[in-house]
Coordinates of C-alpha atoms in Angstrom, one line a residue:
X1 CA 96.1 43.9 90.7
X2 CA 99.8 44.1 91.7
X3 CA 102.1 46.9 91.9
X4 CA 104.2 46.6 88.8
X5 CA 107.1 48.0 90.6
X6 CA 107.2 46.3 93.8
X7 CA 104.9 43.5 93.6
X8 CA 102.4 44.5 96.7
X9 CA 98.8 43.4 96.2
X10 CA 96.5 47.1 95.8
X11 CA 93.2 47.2 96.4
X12 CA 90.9 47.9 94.0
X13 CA 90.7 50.7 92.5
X14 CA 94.2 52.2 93.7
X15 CA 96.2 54.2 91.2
X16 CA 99.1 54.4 94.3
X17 CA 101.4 51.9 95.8
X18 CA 101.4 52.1 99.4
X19 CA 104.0 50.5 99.8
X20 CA 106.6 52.1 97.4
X21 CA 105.0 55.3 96.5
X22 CA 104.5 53.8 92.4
X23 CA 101.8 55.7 90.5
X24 CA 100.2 52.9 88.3
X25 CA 99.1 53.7 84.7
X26 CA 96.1 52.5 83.6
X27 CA 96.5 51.0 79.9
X28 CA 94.7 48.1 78.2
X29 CA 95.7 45.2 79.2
X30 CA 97.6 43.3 76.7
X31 CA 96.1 39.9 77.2
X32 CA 98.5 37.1 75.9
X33 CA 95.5 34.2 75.7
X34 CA 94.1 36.4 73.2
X35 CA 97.2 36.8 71.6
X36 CA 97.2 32.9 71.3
X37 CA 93.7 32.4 70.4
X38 CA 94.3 35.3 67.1
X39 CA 97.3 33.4 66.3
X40 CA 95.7 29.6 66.3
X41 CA 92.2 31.3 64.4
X42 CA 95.3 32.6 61.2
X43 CA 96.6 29.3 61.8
X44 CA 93.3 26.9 61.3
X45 CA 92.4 29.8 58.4
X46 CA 95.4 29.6 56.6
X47 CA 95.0 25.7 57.2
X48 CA 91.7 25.3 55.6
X49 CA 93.1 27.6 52.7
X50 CA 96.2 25.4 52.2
X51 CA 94.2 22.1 52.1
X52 CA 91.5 23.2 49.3
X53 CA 94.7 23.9 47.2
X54 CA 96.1 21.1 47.9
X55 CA 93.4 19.4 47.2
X56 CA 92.4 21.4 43.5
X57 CA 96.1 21.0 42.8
X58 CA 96.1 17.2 43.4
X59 CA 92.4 16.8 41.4
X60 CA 94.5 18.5 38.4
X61 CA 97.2 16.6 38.9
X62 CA 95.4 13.1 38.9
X63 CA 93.4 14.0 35.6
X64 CA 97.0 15.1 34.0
X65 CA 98.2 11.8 34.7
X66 CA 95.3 9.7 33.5
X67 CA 94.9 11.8 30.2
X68 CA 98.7 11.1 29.8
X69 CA 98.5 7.5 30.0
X70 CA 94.8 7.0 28.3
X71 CA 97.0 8.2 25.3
X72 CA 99.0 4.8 26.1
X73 CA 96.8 2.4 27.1
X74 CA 93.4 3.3 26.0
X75 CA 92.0 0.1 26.9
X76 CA 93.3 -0.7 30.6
X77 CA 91.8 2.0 33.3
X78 CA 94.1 4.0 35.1
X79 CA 95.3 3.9 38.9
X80 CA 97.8 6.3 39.5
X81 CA 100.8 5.0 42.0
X82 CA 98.6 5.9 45.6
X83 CA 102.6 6.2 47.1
X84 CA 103.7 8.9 45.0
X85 CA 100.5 11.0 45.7
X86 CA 101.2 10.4 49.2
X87 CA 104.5 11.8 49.3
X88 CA 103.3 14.3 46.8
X89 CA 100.2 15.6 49.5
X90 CA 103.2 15.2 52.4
X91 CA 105.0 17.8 51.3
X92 CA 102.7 20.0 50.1
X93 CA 101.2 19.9 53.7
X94 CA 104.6 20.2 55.3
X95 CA 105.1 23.3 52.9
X96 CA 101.5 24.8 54.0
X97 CA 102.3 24.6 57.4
X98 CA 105.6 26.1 57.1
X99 CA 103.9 29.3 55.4
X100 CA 101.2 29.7 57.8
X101 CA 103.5 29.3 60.7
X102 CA 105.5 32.1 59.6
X103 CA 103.2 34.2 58.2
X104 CA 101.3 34.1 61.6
X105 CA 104.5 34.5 63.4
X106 CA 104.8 37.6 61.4
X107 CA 101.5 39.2 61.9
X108 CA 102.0 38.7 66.0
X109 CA 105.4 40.3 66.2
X110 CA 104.3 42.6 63.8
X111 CA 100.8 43.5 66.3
X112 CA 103.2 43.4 69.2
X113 CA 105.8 46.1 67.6
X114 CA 102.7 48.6 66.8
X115 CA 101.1 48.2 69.9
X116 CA 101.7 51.3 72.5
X117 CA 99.7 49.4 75.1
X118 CA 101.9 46.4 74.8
X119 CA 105.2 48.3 74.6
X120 CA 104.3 50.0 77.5
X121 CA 102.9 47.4 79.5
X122 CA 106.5 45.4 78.9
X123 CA 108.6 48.8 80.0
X124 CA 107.1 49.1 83.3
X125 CA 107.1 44.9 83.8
X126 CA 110.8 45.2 82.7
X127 CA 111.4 48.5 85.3
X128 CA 109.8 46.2 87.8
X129 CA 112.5 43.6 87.6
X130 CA 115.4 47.0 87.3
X131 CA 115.7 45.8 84.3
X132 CA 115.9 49.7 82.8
X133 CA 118.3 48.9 79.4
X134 CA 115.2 46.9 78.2
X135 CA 112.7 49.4 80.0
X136 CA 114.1 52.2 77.9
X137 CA 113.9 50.3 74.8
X138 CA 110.3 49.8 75.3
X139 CA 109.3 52.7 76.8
X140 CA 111.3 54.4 73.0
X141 CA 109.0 52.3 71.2
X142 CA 106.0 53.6 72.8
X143 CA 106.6 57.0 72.3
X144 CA 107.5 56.6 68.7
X145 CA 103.9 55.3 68.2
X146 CA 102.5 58.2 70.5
X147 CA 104.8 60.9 71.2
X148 CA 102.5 63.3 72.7
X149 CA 102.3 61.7 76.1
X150 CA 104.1 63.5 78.4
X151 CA 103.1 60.9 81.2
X152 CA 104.9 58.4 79.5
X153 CA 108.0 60.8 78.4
X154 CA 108.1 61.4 82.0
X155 CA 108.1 58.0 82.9
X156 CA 111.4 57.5 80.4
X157 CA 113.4 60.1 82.3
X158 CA 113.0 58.6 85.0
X159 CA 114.0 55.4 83.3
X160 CA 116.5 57.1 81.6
X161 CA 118.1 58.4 85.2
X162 CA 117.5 55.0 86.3
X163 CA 119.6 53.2 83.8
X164 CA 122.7 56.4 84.0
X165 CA 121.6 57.7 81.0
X166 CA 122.2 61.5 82.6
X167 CA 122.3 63.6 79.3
X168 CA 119.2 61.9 78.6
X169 CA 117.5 62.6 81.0
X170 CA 118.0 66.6 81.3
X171 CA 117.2 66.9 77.4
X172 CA 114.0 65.5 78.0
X173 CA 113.2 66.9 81.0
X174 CA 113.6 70.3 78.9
X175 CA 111.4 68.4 76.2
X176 CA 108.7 68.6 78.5
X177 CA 108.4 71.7 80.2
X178 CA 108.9 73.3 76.5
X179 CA 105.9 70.8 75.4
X180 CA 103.5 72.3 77.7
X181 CA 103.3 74.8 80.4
X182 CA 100.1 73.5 81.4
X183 CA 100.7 70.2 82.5
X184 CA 99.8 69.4 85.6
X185 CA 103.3 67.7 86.7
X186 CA 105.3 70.2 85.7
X187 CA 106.4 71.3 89.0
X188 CA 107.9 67.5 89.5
X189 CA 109.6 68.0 86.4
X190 CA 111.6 70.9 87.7
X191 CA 112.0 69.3 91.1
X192 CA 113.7 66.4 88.9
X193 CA 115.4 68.4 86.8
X194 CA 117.2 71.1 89.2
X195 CA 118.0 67.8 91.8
X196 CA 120.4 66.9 89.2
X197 CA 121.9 70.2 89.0
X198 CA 122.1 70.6 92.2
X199 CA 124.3 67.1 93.2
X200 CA 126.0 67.8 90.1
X201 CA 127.0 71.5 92.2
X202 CA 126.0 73.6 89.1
X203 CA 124.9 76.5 90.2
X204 CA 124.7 78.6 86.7
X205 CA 122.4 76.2 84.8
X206 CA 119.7 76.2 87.9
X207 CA 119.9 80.0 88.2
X208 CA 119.0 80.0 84.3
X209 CA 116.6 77.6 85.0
X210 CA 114.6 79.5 87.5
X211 CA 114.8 83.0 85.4
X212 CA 112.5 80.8 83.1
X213 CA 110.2 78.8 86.2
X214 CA 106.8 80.0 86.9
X215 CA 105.7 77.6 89.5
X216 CA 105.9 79.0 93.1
X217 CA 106.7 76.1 94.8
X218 CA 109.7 75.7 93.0
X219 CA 111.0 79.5 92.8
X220 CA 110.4 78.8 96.2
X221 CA 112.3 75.8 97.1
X222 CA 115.4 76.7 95.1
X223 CA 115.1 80.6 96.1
X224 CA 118.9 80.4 97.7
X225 CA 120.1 79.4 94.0
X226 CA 118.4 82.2 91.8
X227 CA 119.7 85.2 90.8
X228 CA 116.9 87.3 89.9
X229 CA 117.3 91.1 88.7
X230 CA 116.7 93.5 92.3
X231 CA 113.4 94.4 92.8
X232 CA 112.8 98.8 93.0
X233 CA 110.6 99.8 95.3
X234 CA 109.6 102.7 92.5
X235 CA 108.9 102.5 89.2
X236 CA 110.7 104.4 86.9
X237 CA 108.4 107.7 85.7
X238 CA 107.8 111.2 86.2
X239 CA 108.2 112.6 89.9
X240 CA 106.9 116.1 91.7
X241 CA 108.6 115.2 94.8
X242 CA 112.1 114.1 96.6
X243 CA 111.9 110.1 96.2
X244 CA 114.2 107.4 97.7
X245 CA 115.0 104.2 96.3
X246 CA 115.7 101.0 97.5
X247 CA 116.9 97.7 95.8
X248 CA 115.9 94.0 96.8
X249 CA 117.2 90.9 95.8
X250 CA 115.8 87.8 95.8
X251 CA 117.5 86.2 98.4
X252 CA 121.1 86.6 100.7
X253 CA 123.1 88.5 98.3
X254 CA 124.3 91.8 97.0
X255 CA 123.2 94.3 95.1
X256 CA 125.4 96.6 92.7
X257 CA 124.3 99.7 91.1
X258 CA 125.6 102.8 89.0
X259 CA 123.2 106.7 88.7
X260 CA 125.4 107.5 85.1
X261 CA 123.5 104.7 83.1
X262 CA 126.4 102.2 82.9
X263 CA 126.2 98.5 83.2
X264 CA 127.2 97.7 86.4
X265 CA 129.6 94.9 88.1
X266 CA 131.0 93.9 91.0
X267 CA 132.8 97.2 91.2
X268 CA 130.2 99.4 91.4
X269 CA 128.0 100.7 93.9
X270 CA 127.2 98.4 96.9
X271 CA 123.5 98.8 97.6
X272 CA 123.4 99.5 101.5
X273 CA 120.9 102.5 102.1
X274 CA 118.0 104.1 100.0
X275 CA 119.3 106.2 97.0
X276 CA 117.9 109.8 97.5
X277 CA 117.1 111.5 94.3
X278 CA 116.2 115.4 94.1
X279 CA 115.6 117.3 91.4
X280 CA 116.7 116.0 87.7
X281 CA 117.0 113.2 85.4
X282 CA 118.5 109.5 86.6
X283 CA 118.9 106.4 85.2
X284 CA 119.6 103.4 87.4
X285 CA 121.1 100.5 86.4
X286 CA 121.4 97.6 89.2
X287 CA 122.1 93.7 89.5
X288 CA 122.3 91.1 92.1
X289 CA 125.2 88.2 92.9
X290 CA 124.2 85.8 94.8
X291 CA 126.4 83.9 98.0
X292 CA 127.2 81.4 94.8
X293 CA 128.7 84.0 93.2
X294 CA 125.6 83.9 90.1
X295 CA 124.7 87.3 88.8
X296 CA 121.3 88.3 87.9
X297 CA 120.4 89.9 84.8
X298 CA 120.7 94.0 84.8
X299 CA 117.5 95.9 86.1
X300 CA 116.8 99.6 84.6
X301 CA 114.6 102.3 85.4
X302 CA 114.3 105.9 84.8
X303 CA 113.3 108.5 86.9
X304 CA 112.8 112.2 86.4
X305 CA 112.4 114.4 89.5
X306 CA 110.6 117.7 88.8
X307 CA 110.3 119.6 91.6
X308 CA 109.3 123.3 92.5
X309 CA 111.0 125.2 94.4
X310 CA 109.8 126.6 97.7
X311 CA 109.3 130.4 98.3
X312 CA 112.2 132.3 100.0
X313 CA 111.2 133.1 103.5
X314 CA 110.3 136.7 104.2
X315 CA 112.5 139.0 106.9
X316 CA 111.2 141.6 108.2
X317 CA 113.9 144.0 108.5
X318 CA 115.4 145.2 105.4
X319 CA 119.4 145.8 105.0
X320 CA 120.5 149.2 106.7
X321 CA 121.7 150.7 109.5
X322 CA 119.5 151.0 113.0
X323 CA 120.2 153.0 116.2
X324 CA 117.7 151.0 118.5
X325 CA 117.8 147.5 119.2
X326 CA 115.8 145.5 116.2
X327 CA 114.5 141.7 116.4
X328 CA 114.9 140.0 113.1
X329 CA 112.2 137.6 112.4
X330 CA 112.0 135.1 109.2
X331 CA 108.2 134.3 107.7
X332 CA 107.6 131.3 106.2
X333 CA 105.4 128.2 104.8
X334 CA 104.6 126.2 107.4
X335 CA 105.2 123.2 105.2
X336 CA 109.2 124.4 105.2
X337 CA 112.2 125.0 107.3
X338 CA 114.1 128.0 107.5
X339 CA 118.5 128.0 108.1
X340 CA 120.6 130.7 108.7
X341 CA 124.1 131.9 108.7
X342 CA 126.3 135.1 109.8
X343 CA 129.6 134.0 108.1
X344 CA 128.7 135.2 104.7
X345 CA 128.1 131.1 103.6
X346 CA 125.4 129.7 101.6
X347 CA 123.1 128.3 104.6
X348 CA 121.9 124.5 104.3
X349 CA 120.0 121.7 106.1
X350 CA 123.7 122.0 108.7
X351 CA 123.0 125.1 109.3
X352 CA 121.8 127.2 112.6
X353 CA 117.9 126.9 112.2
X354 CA 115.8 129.3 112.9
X355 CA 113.0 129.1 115.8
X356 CA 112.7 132.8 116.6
X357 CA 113.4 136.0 116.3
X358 CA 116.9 136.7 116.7
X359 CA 118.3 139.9 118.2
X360 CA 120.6 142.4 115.7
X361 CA 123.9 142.0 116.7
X362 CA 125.7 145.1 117.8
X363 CA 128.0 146.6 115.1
X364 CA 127.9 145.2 111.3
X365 CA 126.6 141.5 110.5
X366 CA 126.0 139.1 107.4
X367 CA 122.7 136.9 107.3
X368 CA 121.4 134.4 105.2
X369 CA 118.2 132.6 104.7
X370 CA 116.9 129.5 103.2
X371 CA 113.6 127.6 103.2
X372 CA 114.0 124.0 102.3
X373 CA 110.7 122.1 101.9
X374 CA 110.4 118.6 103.3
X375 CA 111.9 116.7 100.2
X376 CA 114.9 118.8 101.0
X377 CA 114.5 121.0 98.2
X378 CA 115.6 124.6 98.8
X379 CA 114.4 128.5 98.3
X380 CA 116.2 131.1 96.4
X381 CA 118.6 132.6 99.7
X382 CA 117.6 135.8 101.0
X383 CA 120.8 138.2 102.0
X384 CA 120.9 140.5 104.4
X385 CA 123.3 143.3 106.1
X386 CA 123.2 145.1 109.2
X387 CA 124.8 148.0 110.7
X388 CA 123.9 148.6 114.4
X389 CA 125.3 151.9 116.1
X390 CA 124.3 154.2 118.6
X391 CA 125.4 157.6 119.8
X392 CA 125.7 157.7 123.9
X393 CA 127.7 158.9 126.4
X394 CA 129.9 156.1 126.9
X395 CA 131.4 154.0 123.4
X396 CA 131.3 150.3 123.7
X397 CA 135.0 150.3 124.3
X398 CA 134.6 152.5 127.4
X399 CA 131.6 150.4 128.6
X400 CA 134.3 147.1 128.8
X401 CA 136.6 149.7 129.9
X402 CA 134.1 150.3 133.2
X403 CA 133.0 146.2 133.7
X404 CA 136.1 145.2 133.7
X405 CA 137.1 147.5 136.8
X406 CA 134.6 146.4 138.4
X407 CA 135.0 142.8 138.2
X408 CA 139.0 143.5 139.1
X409 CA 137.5 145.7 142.2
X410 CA 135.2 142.4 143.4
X411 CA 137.8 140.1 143.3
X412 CA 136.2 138.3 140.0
X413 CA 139.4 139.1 137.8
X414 CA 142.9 139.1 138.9
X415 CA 143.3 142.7 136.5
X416 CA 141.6 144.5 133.9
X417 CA 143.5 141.8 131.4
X418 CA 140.9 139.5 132.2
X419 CA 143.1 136.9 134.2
X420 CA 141.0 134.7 136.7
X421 CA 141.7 133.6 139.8
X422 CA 142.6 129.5 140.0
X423 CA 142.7 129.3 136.4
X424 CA 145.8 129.9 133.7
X425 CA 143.0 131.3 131.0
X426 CA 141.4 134.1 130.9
X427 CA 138.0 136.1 130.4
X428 CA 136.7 138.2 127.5
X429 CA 133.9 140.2 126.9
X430 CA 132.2 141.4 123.6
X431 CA 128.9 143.7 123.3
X432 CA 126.6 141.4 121.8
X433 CA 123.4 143.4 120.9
X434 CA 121.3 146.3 122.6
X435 CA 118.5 145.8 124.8
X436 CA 116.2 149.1 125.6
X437 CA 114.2 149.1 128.8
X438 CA 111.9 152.4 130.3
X439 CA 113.7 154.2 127.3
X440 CA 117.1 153.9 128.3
X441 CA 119.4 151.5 126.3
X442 CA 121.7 148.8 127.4
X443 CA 125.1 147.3 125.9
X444 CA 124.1 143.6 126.4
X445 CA 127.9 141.6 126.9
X446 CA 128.5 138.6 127.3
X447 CA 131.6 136.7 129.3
X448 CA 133.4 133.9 127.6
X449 CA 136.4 131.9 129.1
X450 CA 139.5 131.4 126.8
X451 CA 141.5 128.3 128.0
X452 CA 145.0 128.1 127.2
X453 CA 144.5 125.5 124.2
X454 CA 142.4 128.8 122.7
X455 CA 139.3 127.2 123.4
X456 CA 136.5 129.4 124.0
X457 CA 133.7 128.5 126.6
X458 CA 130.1 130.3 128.0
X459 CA 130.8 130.9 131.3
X460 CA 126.7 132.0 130.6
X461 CA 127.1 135.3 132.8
X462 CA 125.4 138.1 130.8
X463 CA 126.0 142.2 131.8
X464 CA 124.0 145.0 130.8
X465 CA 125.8 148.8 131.0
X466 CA 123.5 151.8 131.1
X467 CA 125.0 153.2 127.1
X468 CA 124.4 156.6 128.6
X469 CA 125.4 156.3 132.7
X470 CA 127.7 153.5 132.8
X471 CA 125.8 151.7 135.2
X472 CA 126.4 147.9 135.6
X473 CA 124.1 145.1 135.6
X474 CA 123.6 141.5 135.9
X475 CA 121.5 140.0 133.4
X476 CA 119.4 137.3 133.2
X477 CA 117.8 136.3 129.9
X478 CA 114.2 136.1 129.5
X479 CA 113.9 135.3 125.8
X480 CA 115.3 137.1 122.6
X481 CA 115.9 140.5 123.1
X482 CA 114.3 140.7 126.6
X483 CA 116.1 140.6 130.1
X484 CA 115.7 141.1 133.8
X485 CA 118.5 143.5 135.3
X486 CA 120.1 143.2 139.0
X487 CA 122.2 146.1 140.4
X488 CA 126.3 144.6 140.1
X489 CA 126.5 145.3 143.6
X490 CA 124.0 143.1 144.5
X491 CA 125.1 140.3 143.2

């Protein structure tokens, strides 16, 4: 057997042209000696049946002519002219023959026309020669005797590309993967059926295309084209805890959202960095463009964050005023953080944290406490007010008054103004808390350098002055609210 399409000798039983790649349909043969033989069997039939009329008919005819002339000449026998009955029996032969020659011409054509074995069998010898106009017409004929062959109404598409019948071709392309989403070619179908598209540069009709595929090799292969709605790494639902969200698209892209349930566009949100939602009710809407500027269709979900609230940290000391030095120290679930602030603002996640116990400033102060849990969801805050004073010999004014002398006296300040030598800025000193020691209590201050831009650095040199003697001290922080004390005049 030959290849139909190229003419290359296959071996037996090959369905595949090695040589040009042609998938060979096995049909029954339409076999044109038995075509023949059926037509000379009507022929020598409808012979045999035209001669034994001819022959009744002549019989008849002869008696006719001998009763008509008996009636004449009763006494002579009668020999009808042998000539005319010749010419008579000619023609009605000729006549015969004319009949069953058409009649027989008739029932072949007629076989031929209603035969999807024959129809098909002259498409593909006709595609063999690129003779596709004829191909199609065949191939048409075929299917209008059996239309459910979607091998065959492949086979015209291809035809029907062949011959630049494009239109054709993409309707019935569609034709077929509509017909049946189980047949087995299907993915070649789409293959066919987007390459158009694609030299044809229209980018829209493959992206609708592929909304509709379900064959991975093909979602696959044209992934750069589709535009498929952004994948949520979440389903929408009912939440206990802070979630984040992130949005995927199919391939190099963007991704444009909106939180207020609007349709989204272009000039919306650009999807660059998970979407934190705390507690309450959201509805995200998102889409994706691709680099061919196709959008997908609009993705929603819901989301409803119900979260509790973590408990308010405990502080140990209540708001008042104290006379000794006090550590304040915040309690807490381990499971949360706890912030602060002394400025009389709501603390937050940006706010000073809290590690340990932090000494009572000296004089009056403002704190405020948070917890906030590790979704970042935060405590009722927790207010507290301090006054620290004590009554001693010396006032915290006179203290200064006393270390400032001193530093003037060691050469450490140029005058009690706080100037220092080398540099235009100058020094200040504030009592920062108390520190008791062996019951006697200290003014802990600390020295800060003020440049002339008003910028205030920690020069991180700590005094301590006996509250009751005036004594001076260097001090050297241990932890909160503990030091170790050198003599000034040591130092």
């Amino acid at each position: 057997m030959k290849c139909p399409n190229c003419g290359t000798e296959l071996e037996e039983e090959k369905l595949l042209c090695e040589n040009c790649g042609y998938e060979v349909r096995i049909v029954p043969e339409f076999d044109i000696e038995l075509e023949d033989t059926l037509k000379e069997s009507i022929s020598v039939m409808m012979e045999d049946m035209a001669e034994e009329e001819l022959k009744s008919v002549q019989d008849d005819f002869e008696e006719d002519i001998k009763e008509s002339i008996s009636d004449y000449f009763p006494d002579r026998p009668v020999r009808p002219h042998r000539n005319k009955k010749i010419i008579i029996f000619a023609l009605a032969v000729l006549l015969s023959m004319s009949g069953i020659a058409a009649l027989s011409s008739h029932l072949v054509d007629d076989y031929r026309y209603n035969s999807f074995e024959y129809q098909y069998q002259k498409a593909v010898e006709s595609a063999a020669h690129n003779e596709y106009s004829e191909a199609v017409s065949y191939l048409e004929r075929a299917l209008a005797i059996d239309s459910e062959d979607l091998d065959v109404r492949f086979l015209l598409a291809k035809y029907y590309e062949r011959n630049g019948q494009q239109q054709s071709t993409r309707a019935l392309l569609v034709e077929i993967l509509e017909a049946d989403h189980a047949y087995p070619k299907r993915d070649e179908v789409y293959d066919m059926l987007l390459g158009i598209f694609e030299n044809q540069n229209d980018y829209e009709k493959i992206a609708t295309i592929l909304r509709h595929c379900d064959v991975p090799r093909i979602l696959s292969k044209y992934n750069k084209y589709a535009a498929l709605k952004p994948v949520f790494n979440k389903q929408g639902g009912v939440y206990d805890e802070l979630i984040s969200i992130s949005l995927k698209g199919n391939t190099t892209g963007f991704v444009y959202y909106t939180l207020d349930g609007t349709a989204p566009s272009e000039n919306s949100n650009v999807y660059e960095t998970p979407i934190l939602l705390e507690s309450g009710d959201y509805t995200i809407k998102a889409m994706f463009v691709n680099m061919y500027g196709i959008a997908s269709e609009v993705e929603t979900q819901h989301y409803y964050i119900s979260l509790s609230a973590p408990d308010s940290p405990a502080i140990n000391a209540d708001s008042g005023t104290y006379a000794e030095p006090m550590l304040i120290e915040a309690y807490h679930d381990y499971s949360t953080k706890v912030y602060y602030t002394t400025d009389g603002s709501t603390p937050d996640q940006n706010s000073k944290r809290y590690t340990d116990p932090i000494e009572m400033p000296y004089g009056i102060s403002n704190f405020s406490f948070i917890a906030i849990d590790e979704s970042g969801l935060g405590s009722e805050v927790v207010n507290r007010t301090y006054h620290l004073e004590i009554q001693t010999n010396f006032s915290p004014e006179l203290a200064l008054q006393v270390l400032r002398n001193n530093l003037w006296a060691s050469g450490k300040l140029l005058n009690v103004e706080g100037n220092v030598p080398n540099k235009l800025g100058v020094n200040q000193y504030n009592v920062r808390t108390l520190f008791k020691a062996n019951d006697t209590i200290y003014y802990i201050v600390y020295e800060e350098y003020k440049d002339t831009m008003g910028k205030v650095h920690d020069t991180n040199n700590i005094y301590a002055i006996d509250a009751n003697t005036a004594d001076l001290f260097k001090a050297y922080k241990v932890n909160e609210g503990s030091y170790t004390l050198q003599p000034f005049a040591e130092t």
